[in-house]
Short mmCIF file of C-alpha atoms in Angstrom, two decimals:
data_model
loop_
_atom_site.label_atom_id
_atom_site.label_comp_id
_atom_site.label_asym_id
_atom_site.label_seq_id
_atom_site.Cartn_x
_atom_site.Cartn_y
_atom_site.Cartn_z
CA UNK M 996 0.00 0.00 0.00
CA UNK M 997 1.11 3.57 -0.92
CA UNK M 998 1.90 5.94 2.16
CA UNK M 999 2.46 9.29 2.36
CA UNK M 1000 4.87 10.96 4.83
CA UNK M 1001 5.02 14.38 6.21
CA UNK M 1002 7.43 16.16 7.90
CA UNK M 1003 6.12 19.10 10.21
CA UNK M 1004 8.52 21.93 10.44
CA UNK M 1005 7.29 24.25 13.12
CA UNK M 1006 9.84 26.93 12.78
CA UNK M 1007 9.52 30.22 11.74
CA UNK M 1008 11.62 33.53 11.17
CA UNK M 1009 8.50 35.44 12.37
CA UNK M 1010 4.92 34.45 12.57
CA UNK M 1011 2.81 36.23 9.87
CA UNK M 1012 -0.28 38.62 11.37
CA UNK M 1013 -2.94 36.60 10.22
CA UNK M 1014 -1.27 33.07 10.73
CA UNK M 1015 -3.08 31.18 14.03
CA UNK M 1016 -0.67 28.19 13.93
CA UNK M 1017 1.93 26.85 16.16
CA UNK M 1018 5.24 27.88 15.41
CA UNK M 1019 8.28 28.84 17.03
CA UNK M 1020 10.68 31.68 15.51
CA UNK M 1021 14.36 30.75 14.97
CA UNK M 1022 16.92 32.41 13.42
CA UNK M 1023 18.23 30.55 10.33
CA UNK M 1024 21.77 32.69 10.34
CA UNK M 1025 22.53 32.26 14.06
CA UNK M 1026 24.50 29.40 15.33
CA UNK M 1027 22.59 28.57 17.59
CA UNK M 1028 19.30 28.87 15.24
CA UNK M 1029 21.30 26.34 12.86
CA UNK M 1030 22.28 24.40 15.67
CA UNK M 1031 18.70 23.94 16.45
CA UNK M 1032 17.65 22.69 13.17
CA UNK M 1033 20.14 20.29 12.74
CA UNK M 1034 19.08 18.74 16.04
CA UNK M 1035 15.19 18.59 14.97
CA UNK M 1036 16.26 16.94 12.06
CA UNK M 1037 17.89 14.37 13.55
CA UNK M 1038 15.41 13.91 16.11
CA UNK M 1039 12.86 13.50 12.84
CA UNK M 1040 15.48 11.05 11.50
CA UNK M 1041 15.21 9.37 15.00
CA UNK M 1042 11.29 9.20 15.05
CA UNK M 1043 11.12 7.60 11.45
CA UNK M 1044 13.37 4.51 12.21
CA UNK M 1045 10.81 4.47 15.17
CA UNK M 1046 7.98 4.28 13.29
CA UNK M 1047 8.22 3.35 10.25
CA UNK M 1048 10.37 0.24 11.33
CA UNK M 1049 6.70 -1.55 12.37
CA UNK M 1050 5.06 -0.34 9.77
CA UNK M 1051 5.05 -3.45 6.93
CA UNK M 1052 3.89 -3.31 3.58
CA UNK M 1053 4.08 0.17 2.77
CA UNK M 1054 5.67 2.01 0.35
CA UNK M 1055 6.20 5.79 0.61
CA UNK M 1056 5.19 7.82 -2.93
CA UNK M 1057 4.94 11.03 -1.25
CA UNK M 1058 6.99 13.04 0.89
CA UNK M 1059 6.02 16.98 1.94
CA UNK M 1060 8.24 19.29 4.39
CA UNK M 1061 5.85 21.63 5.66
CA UNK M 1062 5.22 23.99 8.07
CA UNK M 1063 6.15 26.70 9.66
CA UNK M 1064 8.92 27.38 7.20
CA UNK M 1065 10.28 24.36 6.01
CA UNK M 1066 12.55 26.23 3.74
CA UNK M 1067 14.83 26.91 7.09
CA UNK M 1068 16.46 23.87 6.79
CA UNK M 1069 19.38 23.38 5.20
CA UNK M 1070 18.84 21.60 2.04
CA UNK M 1071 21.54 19.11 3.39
CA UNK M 1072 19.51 18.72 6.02
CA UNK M 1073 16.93 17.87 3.62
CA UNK M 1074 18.67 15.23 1.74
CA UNK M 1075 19.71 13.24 5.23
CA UNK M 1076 15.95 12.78 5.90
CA UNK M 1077 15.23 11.60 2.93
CA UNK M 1078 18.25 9.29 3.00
CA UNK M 1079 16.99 7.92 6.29
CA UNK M 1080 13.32 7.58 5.21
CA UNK M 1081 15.52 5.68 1.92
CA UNK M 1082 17.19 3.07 4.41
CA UNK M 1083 14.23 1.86 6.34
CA UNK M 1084 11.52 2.11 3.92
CA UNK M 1085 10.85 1.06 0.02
CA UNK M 1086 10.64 4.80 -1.41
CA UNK M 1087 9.30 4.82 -4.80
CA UNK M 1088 11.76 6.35 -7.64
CA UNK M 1089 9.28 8.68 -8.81
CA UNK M 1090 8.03 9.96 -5.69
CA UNK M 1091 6.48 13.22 -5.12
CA UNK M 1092 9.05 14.99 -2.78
CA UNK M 1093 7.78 18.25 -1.90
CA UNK M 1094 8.95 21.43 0.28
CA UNK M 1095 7.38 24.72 1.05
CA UNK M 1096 9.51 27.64 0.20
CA UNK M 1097 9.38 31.29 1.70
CA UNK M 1098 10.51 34.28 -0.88
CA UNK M 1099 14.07 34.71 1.43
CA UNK M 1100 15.08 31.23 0.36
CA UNK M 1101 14.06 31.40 -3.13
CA UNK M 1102 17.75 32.09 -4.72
CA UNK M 1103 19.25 30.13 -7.25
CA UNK M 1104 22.27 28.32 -5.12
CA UNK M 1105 19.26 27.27 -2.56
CA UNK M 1106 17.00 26.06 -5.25
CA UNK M 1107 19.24 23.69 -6.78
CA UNK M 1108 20.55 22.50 -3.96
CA UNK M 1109 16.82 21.78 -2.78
CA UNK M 1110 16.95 19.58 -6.01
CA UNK M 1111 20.07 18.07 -5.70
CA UNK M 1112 19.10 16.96 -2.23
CA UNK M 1113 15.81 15.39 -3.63
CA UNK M 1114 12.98 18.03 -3.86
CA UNK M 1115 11.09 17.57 -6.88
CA UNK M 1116 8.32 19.85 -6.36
CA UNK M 1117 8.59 23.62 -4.63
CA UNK M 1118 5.28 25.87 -3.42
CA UNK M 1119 6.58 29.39 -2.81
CA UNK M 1120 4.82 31.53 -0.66
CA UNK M 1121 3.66 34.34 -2.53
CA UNK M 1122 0.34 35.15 -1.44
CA UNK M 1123 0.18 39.13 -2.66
CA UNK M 1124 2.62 41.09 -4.49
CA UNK M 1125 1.01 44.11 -3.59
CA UNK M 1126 3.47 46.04 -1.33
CA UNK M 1127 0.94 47.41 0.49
CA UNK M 1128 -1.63 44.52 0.65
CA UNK M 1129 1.76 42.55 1.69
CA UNK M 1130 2.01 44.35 4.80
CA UNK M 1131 -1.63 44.95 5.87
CA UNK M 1132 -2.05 41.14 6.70
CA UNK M 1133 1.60 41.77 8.19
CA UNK M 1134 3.44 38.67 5.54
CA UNK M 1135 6.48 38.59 7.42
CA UNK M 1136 8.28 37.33 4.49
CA UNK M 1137 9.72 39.43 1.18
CA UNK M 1138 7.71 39.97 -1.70
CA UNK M 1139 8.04 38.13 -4.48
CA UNK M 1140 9.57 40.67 -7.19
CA UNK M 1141 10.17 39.67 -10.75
CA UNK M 1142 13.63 38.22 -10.17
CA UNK M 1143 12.79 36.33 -7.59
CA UNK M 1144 10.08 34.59 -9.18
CA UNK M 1145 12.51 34.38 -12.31
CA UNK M 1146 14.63 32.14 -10.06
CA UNK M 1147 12.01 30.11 -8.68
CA UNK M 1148 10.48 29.13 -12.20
CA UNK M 1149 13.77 28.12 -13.79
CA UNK M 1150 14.94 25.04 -11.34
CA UNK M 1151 15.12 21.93 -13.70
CA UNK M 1152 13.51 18.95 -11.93
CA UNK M 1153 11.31 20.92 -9.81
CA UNK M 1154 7.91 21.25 -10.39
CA UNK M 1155 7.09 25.20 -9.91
CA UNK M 1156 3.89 25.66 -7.34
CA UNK M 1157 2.86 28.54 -5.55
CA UNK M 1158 0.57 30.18 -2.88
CA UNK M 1159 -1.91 33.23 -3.20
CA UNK M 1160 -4.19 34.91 -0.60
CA UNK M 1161 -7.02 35.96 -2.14
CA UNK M 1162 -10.03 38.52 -0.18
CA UNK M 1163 -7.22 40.57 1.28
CA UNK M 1164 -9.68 43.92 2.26
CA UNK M 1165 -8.18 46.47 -0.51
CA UNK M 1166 -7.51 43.79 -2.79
CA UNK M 1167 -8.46 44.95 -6.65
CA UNK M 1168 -9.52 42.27 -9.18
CA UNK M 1169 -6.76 43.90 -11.79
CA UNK M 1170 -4.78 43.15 -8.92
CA UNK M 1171 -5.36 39.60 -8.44
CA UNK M 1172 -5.51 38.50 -12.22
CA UNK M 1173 -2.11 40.44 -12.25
CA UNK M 1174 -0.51 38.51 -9.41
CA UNK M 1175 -1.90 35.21 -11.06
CA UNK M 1176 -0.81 36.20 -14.45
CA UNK M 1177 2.76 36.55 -13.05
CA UNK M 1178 2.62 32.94 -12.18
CA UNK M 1179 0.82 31.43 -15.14
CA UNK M 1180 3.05 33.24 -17.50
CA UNK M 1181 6.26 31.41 -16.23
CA UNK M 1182 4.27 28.04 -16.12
CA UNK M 1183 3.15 27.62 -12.58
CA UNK M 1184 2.35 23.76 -12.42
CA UNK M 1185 -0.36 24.01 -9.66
CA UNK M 1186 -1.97 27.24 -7.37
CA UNK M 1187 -3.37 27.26 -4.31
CA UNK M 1188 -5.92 29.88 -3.64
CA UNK M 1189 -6.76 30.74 -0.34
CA UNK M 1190 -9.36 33.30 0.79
CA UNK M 1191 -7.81 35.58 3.53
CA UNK M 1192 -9.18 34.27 6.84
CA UNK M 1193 -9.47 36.54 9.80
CA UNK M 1194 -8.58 34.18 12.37
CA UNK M 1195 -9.24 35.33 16.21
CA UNK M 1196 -6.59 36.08 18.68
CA UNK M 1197 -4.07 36.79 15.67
CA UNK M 1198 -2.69 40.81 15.03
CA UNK M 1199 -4.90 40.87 11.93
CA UNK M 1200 -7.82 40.05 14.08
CA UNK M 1201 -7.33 43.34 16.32
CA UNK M 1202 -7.22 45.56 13.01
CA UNK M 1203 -9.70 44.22 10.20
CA UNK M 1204 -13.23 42.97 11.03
CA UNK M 1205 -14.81 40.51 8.55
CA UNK M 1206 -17.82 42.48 7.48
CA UNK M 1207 -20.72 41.36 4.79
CA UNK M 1208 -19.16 43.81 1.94
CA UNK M 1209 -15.90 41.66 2.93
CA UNK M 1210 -17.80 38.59 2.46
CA UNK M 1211 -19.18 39.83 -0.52
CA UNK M 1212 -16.09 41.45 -2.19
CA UNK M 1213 -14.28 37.67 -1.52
CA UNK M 1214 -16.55 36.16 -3.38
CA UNK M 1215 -16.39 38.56 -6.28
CA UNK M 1216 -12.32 38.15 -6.44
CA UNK M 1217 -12.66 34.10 -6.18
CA UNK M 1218 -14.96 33.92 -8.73
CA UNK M 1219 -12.89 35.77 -10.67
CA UNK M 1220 -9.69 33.68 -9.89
CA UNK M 1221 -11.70 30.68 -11.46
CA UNK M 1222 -12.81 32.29 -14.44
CA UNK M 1223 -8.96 32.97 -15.08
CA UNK M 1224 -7.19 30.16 -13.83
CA UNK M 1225 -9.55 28.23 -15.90
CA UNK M 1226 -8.83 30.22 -18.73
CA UNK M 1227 -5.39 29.63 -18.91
CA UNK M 1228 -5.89 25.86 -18.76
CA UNK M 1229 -6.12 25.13 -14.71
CA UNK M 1230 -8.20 22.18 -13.54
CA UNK M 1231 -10.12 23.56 -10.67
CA UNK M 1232 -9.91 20.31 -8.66
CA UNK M 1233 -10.36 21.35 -4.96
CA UNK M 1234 -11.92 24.33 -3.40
CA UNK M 1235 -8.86 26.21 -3.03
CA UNK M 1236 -6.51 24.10 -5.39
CA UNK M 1237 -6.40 24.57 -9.25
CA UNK M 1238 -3.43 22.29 -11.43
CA UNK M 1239 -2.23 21.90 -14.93
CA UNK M 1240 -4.00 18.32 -15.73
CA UNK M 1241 -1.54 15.99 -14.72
CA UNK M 1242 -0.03 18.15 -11.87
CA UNK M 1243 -2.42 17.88 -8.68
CA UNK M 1244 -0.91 17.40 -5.43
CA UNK M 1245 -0.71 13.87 -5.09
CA UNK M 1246 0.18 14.38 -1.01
CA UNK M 1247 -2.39 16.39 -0.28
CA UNK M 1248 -4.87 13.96 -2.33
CA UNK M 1249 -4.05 12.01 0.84
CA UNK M 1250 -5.79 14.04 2.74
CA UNK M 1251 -8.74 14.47 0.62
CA UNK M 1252 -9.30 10.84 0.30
CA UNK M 1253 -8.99 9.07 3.67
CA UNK M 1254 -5.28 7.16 2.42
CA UNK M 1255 -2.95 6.44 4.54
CA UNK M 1256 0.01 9.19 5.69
CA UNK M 1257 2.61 9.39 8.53
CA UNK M 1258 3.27 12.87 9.90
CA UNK M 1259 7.08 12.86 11.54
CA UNK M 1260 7.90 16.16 13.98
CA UNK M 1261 6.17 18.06 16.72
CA UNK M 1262 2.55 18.37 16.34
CA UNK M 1263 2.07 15.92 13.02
CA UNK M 1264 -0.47 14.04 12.48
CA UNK M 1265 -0.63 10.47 11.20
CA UNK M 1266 -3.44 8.45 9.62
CA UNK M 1267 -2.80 5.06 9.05
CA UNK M 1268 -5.36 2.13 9.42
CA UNK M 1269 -7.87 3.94 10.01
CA UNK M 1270 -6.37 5.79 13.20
CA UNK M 1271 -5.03 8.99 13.87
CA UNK M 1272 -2.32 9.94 16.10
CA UNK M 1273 -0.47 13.00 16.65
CA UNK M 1274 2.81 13.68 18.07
CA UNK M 1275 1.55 15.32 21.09
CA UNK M 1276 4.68 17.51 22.09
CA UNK M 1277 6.27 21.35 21.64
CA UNK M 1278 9.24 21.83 19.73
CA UNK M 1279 10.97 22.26 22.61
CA UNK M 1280 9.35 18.82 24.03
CA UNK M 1281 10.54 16.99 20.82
CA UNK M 1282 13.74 17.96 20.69
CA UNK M 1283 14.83 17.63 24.64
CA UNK M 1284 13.17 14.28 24.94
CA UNK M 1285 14.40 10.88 25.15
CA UNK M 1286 10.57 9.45 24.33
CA UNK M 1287 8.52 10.79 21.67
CA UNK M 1288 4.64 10.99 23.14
CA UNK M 1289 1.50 10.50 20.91
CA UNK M 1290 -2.05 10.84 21.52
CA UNK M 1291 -4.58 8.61 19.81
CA UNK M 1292 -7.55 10.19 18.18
CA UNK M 1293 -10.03 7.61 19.25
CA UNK M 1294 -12.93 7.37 17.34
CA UNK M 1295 -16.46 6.18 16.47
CA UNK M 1296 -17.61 5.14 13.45
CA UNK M 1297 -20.16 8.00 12.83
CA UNK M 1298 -16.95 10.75 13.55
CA UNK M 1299 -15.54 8.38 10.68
CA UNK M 1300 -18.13 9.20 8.11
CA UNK M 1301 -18.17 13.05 9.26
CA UNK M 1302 -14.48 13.40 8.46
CA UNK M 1303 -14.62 11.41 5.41
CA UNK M 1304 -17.35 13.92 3.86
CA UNK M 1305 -15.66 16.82 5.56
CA UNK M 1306 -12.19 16.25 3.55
CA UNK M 1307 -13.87 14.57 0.35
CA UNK M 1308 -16.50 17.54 -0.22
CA UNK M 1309 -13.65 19.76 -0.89
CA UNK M 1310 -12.71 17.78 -4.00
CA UNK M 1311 -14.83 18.68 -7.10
CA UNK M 1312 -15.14 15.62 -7.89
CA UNK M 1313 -17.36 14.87 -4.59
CA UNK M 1314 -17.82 11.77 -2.44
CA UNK M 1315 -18.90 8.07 -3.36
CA UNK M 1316 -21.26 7.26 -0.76
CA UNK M 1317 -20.43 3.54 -1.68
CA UNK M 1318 -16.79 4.33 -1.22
CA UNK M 1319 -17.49 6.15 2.33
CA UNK M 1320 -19.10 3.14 3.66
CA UNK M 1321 -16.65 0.81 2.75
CA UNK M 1322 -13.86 2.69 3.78
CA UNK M 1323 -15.57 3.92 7.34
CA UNK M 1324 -18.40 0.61 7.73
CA UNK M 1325 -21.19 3.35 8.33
CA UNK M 1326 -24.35 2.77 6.33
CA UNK M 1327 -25.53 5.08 4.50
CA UNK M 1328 -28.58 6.38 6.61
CA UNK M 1329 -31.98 7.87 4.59
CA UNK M 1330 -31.56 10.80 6.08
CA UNK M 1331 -28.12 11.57 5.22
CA UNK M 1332 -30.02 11.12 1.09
CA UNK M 1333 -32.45 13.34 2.62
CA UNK M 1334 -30.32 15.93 3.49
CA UNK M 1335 -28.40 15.58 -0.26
CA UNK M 1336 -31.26 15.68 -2.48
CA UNK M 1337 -32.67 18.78 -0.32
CA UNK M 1338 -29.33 20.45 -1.19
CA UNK M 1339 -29.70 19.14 -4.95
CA UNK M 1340 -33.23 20.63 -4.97
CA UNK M 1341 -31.61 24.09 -3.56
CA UNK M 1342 -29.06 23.81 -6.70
CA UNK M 1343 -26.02 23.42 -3.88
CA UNK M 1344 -25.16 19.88 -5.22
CA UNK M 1345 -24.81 17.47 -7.62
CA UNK M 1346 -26.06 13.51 -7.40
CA UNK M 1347 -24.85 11.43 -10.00
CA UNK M 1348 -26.02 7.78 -10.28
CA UNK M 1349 -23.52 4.97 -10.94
CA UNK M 1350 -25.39 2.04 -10.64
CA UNK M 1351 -26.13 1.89 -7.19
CA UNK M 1352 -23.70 4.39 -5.84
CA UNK M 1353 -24.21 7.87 -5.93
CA UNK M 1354 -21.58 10.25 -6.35
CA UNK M 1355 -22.09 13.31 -4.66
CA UNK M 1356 -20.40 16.83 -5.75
CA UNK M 1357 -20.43 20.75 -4.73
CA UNK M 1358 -22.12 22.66 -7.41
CA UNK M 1359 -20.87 25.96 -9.05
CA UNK M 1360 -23.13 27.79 -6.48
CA UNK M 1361 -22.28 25.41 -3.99
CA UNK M 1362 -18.79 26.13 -3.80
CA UNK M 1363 -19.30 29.72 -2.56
CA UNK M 1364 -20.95 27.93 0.41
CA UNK M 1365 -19.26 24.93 1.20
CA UNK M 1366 -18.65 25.14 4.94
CA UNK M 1367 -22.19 25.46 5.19
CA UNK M 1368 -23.16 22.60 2.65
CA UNK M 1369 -20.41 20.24 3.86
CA UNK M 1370 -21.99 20.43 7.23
CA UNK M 1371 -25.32 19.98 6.39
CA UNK M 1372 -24.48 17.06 5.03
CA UNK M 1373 -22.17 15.54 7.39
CA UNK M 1374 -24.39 17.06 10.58
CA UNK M 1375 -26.09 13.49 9.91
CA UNK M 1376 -23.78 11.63 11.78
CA UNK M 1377 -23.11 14.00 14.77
#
């Protein structure tokens, strides 16, 4: 069986103003900072021969650094991770190896050396271009100018990927297309289009409020972002996610469709027969212990089936409802095809028949209000 392995980095220069995740700043050009990262590394190195010595009959064909800034380590560092995952594990010679890339680490020496040690697919962190977009949601990284992106896009081997915020309050639709255009023009592989988030407790939250023109004006700018991504040849496979054909994320399919993955570092998460675990410790826990400490996600059946149509809703494809009760052994109840052809009847999603599964898919309207639709569906088994 295929497995996927992720390796959390939970390190950053400085935490963005609208970011709400763990992380814990480090200084890449400090000896001490580098000092630090070579020990997490190693202490990753020390939990895969852990864990992936019992795990039998797998065979790794993915393999994602994220984060954090995962673009901290040294791309020697890099390379001895992969070298270890290599000695205990069958890795497969085409596998999808990829890391997430901040604009400070995106020069040429770096990028090929990401390559040589065994990155074959890069997402930079763009998210605006705008300078002054760029530091109302306070991106604590650089912004991507023309050279650097020049650099980025002309790393043989890797396949060039890339991160936009979209919704940012100020944000002009010229503006947007322009920042995409940048991207599509040197033959971005694969976008990911995120609508700016106002998450609470973070700087952002203290000075933007998410208002209904917001809501409003984030629509108008996605729906926009589809109309041109689509134009210039993008599948629009995920809510957020849009590829050349041929050039989805193959990790984060994973995710979307309940297979098997090991997350390595503090604060990953693993799924793999049919349980999740996560590494339960700090950074600071992680890398001063002797033990590594994991908490089991135990859970029911039903919370089974909600996750399975929480992740698999996302993909435009939709859900087999044959598929979800095979892979969670919940049946599927008549009110949870209550609930679908209500939302079919409301133009929110689509049912097609396949014999006697049903495939069930966000519509073009239902899209624009997936958290809601998602959870009207899943609410069945809460």
């Amino acid at each position: 069986m295929k497995l996927g392995v992720y390796i959390h980095v939970p390190f950053c220069r400085k935490k963005c103003d609208y970011c709400s995740f763990y992380s814990v700043p480090v200084d890449p050009a400090s000896s001490a900072g580098r000092a630090g990262l070579r020990a997490y590394c190693e202490r990753v190195g020390q939990e895969a021969r852990l864990r992936l010595g019992g795990l039998n009959g797998y065979e790794i064909d993915t393999v994602y650094f994220g984060g954090g800034t995962p673009s901290l380590l040294e791309p020697v560092r890099v390379a001895g991770i992969l070298k270890t995952l290599r000695e205990i594990a069958r890795v497969d010679a085409d596998a999808e190896v990829t890391v997430e890339i901040n604009p400070e680490d995106c020069f040429a020496d770096n990028l090929h050396a990401f390559r040589e040690a065994g990155i074959t697919r890069a997402v930079l962190g763009v998210q605006t271009r705008d300078l002054l977009l760029h530091e109302l949601i306070g991106r604590s990284s650089s912004v991507a100018g023309d050279e650097l992106l020049d650099a980025f896009f002309s790393v043989p081997g890797i396949i060039p990927c890339a991160d936009i915020i979209a919704g940012i309050p100020g944000q002009r639709e010229d503006g947007l297309i322009a920042d995409l255009d940048s991207l599509c023009s040197r033959r971005a592989r694969h976008l990911s289009v995120y609508l700016l988030t106002i998450e609470k407790s973070t700087p952002l939250s203290r000075r933007v409020t998410y208002t209904r023109n917001l809501e409003e004006t984030q629509r108008g700018l996605f729906e926009a972002t589809i109309g041109y991504l689509t134009s210039r040849g993008l599948v629009h496979y995920e809510i957020s996610n849009f590829a050349v054909p041929g050039f989805e994320s193959r990790h984060n399919m994973k995710y979307w469709k309940f297979l098997p993955y090991l997350g390595l570092g503090a604060g990953a998460h693993s799924f793999i027969r049919n349980k999740r675990t996560m590494c339960a410790m700090s950074a600071e826990e992680y890398l001063g212990g002797d033990e590594f400490r994991f908490d089991e996600d135990r859970r029911t059946p039903n919370a089974a089936a909600v996750e399975y149509l929480l992740t698999g809703l996302r993909l435009l494809e939709g859900v087999s409802l044959a598929e979800m009760e095979q892979a969670t052994g919940v049946a599927i109840s008549a009110g949870l095809l209550s609930r679908i052809d209500s939302l079919a009847e409301k133009g929110l999603v689509s049912v097609a028949r396949k014999g006697g599964d049903r495939i069930v898919a966000l519509s073009g309207e239902g899209i624009f209000q997936a958290d809601g639709v998602i959870y009207a569906i899943a609410e069945e088994y809460l």
